[in-house]
Short mmCIF file of C-alpha atoms in Angstrom, two decimals:
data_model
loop_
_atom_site.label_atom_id
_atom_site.label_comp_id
_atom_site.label_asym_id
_atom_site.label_seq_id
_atom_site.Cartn_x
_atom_site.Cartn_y
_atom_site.Cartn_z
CA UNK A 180 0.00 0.00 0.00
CA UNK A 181 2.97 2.35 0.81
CA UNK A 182 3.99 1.61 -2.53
CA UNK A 183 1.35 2.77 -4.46
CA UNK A 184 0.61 5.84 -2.41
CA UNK A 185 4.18 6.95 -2.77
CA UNK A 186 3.76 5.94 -6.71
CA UNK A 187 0.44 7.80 -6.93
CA UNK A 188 1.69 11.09 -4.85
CA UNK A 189 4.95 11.44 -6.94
CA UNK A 190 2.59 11.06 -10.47
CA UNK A 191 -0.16 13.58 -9.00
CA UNK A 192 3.01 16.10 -8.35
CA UNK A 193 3.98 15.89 -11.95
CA UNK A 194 6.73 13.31 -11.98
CA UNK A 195 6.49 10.16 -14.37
CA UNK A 196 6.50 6.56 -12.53
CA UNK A 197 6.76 3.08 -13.56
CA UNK A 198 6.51 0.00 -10.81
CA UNK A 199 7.96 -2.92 -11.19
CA UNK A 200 6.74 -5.98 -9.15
CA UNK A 201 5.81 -9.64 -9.42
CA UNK A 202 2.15 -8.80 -8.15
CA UNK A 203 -0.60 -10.21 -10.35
CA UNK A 204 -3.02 -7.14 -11.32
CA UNK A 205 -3.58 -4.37 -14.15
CA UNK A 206 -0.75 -2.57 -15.77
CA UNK A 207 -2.04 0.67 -15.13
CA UNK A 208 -3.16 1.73 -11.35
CA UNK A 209 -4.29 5.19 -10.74
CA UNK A 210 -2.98 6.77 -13.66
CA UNK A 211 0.74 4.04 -12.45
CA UNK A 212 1.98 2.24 -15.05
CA UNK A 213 3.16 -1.20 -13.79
CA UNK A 214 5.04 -4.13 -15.42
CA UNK A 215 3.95 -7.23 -13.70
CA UNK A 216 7.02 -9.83 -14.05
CA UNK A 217 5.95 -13.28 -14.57
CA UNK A 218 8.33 -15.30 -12.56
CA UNK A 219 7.74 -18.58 -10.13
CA UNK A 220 7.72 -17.47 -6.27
CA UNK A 221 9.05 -19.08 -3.29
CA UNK A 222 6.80 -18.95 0.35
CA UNK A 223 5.10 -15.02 0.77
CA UNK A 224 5.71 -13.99 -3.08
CA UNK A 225 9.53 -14.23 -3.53
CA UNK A 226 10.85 -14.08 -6.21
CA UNK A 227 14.26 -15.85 -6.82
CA UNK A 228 15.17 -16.48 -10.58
CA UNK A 229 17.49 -15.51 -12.83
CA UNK A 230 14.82 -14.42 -15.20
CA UNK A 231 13.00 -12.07 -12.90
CA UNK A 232 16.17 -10.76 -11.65
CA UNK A 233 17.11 -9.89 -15.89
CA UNK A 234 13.76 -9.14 -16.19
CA UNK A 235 13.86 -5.85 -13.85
CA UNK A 236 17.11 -4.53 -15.68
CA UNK A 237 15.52 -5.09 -19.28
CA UNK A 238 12.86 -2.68 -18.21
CA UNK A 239 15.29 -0.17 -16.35
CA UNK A 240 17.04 0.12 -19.43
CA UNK A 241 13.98 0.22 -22.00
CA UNK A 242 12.43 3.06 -19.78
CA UNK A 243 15.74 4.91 -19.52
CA UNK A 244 14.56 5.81 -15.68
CA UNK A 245 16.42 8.94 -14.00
CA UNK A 246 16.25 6.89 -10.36
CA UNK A 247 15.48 3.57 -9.70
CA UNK A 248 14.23 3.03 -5.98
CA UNK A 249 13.89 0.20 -4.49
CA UNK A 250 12.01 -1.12 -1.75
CA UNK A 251 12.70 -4.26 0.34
CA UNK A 252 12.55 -6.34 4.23
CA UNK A 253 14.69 -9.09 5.39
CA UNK A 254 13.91 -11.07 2.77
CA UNK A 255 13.84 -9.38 -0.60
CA UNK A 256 16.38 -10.97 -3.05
CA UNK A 257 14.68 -8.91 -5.60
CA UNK A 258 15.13 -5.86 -4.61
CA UNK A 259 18.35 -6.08 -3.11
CA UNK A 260 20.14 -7.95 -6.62
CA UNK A 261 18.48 -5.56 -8.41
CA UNK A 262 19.28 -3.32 -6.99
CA UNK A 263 23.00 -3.92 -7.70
CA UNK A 264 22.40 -4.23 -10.88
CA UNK A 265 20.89 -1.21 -11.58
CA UNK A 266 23.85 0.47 -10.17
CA UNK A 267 26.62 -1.46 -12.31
CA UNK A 268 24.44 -0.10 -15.23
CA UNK A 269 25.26 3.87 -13.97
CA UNK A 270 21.58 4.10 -12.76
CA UNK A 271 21.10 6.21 -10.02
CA UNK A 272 19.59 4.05 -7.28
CA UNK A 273 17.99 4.33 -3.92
CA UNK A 274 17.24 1.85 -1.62
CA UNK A 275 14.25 2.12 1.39
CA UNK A 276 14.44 -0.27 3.88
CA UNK A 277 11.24 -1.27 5.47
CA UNK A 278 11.67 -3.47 8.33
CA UNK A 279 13.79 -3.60 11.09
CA UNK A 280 16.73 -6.30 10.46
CA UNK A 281 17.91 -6.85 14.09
CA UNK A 282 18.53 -10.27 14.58
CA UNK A 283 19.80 -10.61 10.54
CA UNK A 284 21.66 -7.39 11.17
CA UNK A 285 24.88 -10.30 11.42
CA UNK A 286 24.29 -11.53 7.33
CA UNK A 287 23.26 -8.19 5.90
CA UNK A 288 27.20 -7.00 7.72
CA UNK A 289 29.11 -10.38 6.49
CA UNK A 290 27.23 -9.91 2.80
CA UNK A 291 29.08 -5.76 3.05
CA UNK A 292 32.08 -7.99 3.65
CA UNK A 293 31.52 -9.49 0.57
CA UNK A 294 29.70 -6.87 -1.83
CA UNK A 295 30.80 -3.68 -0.46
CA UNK A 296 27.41 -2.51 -0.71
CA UNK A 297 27.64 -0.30 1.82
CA UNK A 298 30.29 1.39 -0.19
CA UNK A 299 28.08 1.67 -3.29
CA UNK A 300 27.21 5.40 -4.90
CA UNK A 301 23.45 4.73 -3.64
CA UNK A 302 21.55 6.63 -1.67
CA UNK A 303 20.70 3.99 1.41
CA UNK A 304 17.38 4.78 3.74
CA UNK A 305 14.61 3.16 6.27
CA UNK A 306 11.42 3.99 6.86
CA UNK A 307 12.24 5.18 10.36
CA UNK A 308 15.52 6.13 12.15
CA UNK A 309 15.78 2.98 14.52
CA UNK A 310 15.59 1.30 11.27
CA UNK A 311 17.99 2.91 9.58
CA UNK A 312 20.60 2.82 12.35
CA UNK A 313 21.92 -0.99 11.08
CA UNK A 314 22.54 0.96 7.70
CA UNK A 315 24.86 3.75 9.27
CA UNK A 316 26.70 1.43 11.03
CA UNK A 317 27.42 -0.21 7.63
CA UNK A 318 27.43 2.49 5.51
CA UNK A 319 30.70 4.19 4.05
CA UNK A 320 29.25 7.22 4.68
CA UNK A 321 26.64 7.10 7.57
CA UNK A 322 25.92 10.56 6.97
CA UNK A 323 24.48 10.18 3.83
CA UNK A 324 22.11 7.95 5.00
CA UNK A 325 18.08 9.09 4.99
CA UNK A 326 14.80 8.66 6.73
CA UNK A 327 12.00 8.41 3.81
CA UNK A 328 9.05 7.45 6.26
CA UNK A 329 5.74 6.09 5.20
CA UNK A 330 2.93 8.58 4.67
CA UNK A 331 -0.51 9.49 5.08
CA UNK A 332 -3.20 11.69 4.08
CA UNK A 333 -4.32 13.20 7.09
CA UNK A 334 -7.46 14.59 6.26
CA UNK A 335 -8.50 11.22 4.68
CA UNK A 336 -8.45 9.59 8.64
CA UNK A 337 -10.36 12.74 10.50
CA UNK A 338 -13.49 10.95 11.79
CA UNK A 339 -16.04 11.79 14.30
CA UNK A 340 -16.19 9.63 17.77
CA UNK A 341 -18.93 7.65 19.10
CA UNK A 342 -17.88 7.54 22.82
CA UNK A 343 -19.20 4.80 25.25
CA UNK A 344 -17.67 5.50 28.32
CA UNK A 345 -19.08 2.06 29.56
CA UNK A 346 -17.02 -0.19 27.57
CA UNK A 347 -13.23 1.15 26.78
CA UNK A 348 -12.45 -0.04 23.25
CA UNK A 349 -8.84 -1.52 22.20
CA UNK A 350 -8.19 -1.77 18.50
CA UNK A 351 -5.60 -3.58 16.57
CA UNK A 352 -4.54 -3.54 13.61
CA UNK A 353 -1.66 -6.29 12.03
CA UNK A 354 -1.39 -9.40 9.80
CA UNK A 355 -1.98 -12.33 12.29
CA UNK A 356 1.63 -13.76 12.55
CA UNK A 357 3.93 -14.57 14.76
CA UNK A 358 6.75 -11.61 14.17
CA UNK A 359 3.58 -9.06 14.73
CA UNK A 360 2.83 -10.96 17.61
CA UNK A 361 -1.10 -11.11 18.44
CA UNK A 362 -0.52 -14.03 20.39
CA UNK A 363 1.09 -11.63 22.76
CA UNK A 364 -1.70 -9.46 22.92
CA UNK A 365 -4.22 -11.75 23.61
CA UNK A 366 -2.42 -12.97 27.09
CA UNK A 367 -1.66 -8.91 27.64
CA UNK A 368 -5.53 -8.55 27.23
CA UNK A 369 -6.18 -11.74 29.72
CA UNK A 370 -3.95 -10.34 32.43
CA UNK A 371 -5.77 -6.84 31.96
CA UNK A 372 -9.02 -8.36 32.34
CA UNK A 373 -8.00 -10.30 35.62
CA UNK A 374 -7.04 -7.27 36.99
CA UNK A 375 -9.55 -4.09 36.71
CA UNK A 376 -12.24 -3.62 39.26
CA UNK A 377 -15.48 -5.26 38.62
CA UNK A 378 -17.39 -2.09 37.13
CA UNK A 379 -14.12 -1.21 33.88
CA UNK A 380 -15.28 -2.90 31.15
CA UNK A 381 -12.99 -3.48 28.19
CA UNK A 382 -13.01 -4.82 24.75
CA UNK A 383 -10.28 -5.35 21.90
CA UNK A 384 -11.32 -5.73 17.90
CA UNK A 385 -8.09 -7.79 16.15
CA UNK A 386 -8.18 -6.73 12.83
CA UNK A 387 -6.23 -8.62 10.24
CA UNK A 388 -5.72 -12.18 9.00
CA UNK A 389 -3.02 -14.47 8.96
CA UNK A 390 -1.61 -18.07 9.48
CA UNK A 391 -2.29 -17.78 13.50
CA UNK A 392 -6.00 -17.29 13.50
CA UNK A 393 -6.87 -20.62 14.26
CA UNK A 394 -4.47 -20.46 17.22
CA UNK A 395 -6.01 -17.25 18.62
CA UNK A 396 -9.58 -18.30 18.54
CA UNK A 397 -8.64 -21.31 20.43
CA UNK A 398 -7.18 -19.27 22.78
CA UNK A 399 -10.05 -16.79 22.94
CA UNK A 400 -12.25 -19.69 23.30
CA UNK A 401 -9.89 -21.56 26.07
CA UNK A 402 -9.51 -18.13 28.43
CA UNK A 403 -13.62 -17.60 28.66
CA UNK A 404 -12.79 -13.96 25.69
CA UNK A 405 -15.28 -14.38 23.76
CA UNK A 406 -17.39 -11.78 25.43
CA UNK A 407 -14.33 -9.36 25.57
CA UNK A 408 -11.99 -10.04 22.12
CA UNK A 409 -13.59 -10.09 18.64
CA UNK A 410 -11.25 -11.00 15.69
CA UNK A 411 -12.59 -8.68 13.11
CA UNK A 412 -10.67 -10.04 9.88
CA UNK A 413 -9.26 -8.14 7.46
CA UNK A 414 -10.95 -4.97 6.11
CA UNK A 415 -10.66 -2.06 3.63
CA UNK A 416 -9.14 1.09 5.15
CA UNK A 417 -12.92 2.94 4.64
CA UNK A 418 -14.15 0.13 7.02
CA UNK A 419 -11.13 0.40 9.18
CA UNK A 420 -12.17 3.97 9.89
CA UNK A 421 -15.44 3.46 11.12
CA UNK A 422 -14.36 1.06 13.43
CA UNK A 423 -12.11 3.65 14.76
CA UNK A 424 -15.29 5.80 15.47
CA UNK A 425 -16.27 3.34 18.12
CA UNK A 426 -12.84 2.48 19.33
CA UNK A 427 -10.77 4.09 22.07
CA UNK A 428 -6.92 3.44 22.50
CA UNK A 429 -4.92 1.73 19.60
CA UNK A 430 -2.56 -1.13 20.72
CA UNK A 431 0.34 -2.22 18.70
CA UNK A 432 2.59 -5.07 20.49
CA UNK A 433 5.22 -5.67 17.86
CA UNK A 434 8.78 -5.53 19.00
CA UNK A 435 10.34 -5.67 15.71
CA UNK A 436 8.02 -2.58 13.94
CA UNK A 437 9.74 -0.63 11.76
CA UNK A 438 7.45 2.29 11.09
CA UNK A 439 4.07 1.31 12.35
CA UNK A 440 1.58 3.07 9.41
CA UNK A 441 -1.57 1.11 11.11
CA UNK A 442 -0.47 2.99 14.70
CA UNK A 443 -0.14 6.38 12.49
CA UNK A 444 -3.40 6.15 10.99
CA UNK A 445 -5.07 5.31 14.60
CA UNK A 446 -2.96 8.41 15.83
CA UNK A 447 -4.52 10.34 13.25
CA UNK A 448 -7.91 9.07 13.65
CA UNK A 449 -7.98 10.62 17.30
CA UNK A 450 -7.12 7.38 18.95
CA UNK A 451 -4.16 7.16 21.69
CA UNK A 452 -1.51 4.75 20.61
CA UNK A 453 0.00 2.28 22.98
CA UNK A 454 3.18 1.11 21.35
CA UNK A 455 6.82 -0.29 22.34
CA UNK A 456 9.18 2.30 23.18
CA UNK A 457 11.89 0.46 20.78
CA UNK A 458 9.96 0.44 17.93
CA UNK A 459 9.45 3.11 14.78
CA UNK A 460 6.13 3.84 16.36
CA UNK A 461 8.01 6.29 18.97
CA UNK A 462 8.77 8.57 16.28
CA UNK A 463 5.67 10.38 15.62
CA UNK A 464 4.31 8.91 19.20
CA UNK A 465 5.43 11.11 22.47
CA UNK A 466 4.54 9.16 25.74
CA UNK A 467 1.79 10.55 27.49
CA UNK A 468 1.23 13.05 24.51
CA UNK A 469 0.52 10.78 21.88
CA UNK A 470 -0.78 7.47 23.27
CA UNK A 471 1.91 5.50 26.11
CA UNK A 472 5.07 3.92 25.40
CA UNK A 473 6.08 0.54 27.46
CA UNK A 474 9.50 -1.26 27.55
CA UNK A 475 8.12 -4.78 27.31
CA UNK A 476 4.68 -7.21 27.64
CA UNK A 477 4.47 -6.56 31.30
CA UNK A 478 4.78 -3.11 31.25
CA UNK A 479 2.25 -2.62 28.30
CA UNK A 480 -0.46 -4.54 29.97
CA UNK A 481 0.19 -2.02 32.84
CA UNK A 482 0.01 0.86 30.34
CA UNK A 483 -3.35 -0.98 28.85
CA UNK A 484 -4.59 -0.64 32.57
CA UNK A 485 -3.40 2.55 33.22
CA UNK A 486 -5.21 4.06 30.08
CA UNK A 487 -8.44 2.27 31.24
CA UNK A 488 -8.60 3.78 34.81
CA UNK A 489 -7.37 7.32 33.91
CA UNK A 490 -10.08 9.14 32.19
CA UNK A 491 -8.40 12.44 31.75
CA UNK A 492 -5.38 11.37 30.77
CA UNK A 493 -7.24 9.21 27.97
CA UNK A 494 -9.65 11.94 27.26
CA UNK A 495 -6.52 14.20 26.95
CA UNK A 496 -4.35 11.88 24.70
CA UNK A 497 -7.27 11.48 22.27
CA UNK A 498 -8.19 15.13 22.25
CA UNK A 499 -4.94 16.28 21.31
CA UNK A 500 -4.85 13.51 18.63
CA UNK A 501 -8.27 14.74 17.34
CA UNK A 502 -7.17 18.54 17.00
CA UNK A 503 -3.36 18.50 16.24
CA UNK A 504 -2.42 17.06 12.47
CA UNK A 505 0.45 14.62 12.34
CA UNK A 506 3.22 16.36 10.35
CA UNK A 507 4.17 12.77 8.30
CA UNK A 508 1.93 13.78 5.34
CA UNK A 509 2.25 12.98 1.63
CA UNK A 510 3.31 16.29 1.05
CA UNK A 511 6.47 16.35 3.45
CA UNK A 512 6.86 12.45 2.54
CA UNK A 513 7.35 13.06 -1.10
CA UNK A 514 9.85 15.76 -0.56
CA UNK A 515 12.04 13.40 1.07
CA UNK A 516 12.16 11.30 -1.61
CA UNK A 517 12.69 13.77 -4.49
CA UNK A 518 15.84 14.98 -2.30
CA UNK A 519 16.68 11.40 -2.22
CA UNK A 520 16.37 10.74 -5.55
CA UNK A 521 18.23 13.92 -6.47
CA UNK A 522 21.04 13.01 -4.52
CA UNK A 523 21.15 9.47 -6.19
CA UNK A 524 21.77 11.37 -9.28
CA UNK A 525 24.21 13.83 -8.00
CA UNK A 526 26.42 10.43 -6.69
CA UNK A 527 26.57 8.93 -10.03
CA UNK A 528 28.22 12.60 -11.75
CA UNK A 529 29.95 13.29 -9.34
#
């Protein structure tokens, strides 16, 4: 989704893009022109071939692009050989990384030992600064480094609330897996449960889908939740919104979260964000301004309590969220990237 906004921002401000990607779909999207690459896939939609790998520099040199960017995670052979390649051919090249390596922080530094690539005239970046801080540690030039963080259109998540100060809504958004970590959540929202006076109420809506569903139901069935957690499934951002309406506090119990876009459209929905302090989420999240930052499970369920029991300091959270704009918008978004791409061309004359 990043992906396309970012293409569909940059073609509204007058620039000309082409994406390249493996996804099955149209080859035009919002005005986008896209060359779908038809190439076998490993497990979650990787690519790995030779051909899709030749297949991305054929059309980098038949569109004669001014910047290739590319976008990739842990796991993204595509982008990442490509991404070489593009550079061998004298294309200017920037690279956004969207995850937080951490523990494969080891084989990204032993493949610099072998590639240099942290030597190469690219113009390296994450999606937050704790994620980019692997890549100036590797970097030849740390300084040169940049923070291209996901966007959003603010005005597009300013809702009107329903409140029900009976029952205190939790909402979460994620794909249900194990490296987002529902599972987590669900014993967090257990322990809460246990341990709020008899008249707080409290629900959470899971919204998402993934391979752990099965495993959460069981365990909403097995710790007597069915009254208190509801797994939504996965929605369209319209329907997202509304169920922000009737929500209250955001919760978002990844460790390993890069950026955190679902948190940042909560935030900008009007809803208090309760997030790991160590994540990407911190960055446009202030404790006790924003929404509440904990350093680990136990001291988010207490957090999850806190917010529960404290009226005015939810009330004030979520006012401030209502009434002051987030200042990661599209606008300020794709300025960082034209800069980026700008200096990916200066590297390659200079």
């Amino acid at each position: 989704m990043q992906v396309h906004d970012l293409a569909r921002h940059l073609q509204n401000a007058g620039h000309e893009v082409v994406v390249i990607t493996t996804t099955a779909g149209p080859t035009v999207v919002d005005g986008v022109r896209v060359h779908r690459i038809d190439a076998p896939l490993l497990p979650f939609d990787i690519p790995f071939t030779p051909k899709a790998f030749r297949s991305v520099g054929d059309v980098l040199a038949t569109e004669k692009v001014d910047v290739a960017h590319f976008h990739g995670g842990v796991v993204s052979p595509l982008a990442y050989v490509c991404a070489y390649t593009a550079q061998k051919m004298g294309v200017p090249v920037v690279i956004t990384l969207h995850c937080m390596w951490s523990y494969a922080t080891p084989v990204f530094s032993f493949l610099n030992l072998l590639t240099k690539w942290g030597s190469w005239p690219v113009v390296l970046s994450a999606v937050s600064d704790v994620a980019a801080r692997p890549l100036r540690k590797i970097s030849s030039d740390p300084e040169r480094v940049r923070v291209l963080p996901n966007g959003i259109e603010n005005d597009q998540w300013k809702i009107s609330h329903n409140d029900d100060d009976d029952v205190i809504t939790f909402v979460s958004v994620m794909r249900l897996a194990p490296r987002k970590r529902p599972m987590h959540l669900l014993r967090m929202m257990r322990n809460l449960v246990r341990s709020l006076p008899s008249d707080r109420k409290v629900r959470l809506l899971i919204i998402g889908d993934g391979p752990e569903l099965p495993q959460l139901e069981k365990f909403v069935r097995q710790n007597g939740l069915t009254n208190v957690v509801q797994m939504v499934g996965r929605r369209k951002r319209e329907e997202i919104r509304d169920i922000y309406s009737s929500a209250d506090v955001f919760v978002a119990p990844a460790n390993l979260e890069s950026f955190g876009i679902a948190a940042l459209e909560a935030r900008c929905a009007g809803l208090p964000v309760i997030a790991k302090q160590q994540t990407g989420i911190r960055e446009f999240v202030e404790h006790e301004k924003e929404g509440l930052l904990a350093r680990d499970d136990r001291d988010m369920t207490a957090q999850m309590r806190r917010i529960v029991l404290d009226d005015d300091l939810r009330n004030r959270m979520a006012q401030h969220n209502q009434t002051v704009t987030s200042s990661v918008d599209w606008g300020e978004v794709c300025r960082k990237n034209i800069e980026a791409y700008q200096l990916a061309i200066d590297l390659r004359t200079l």
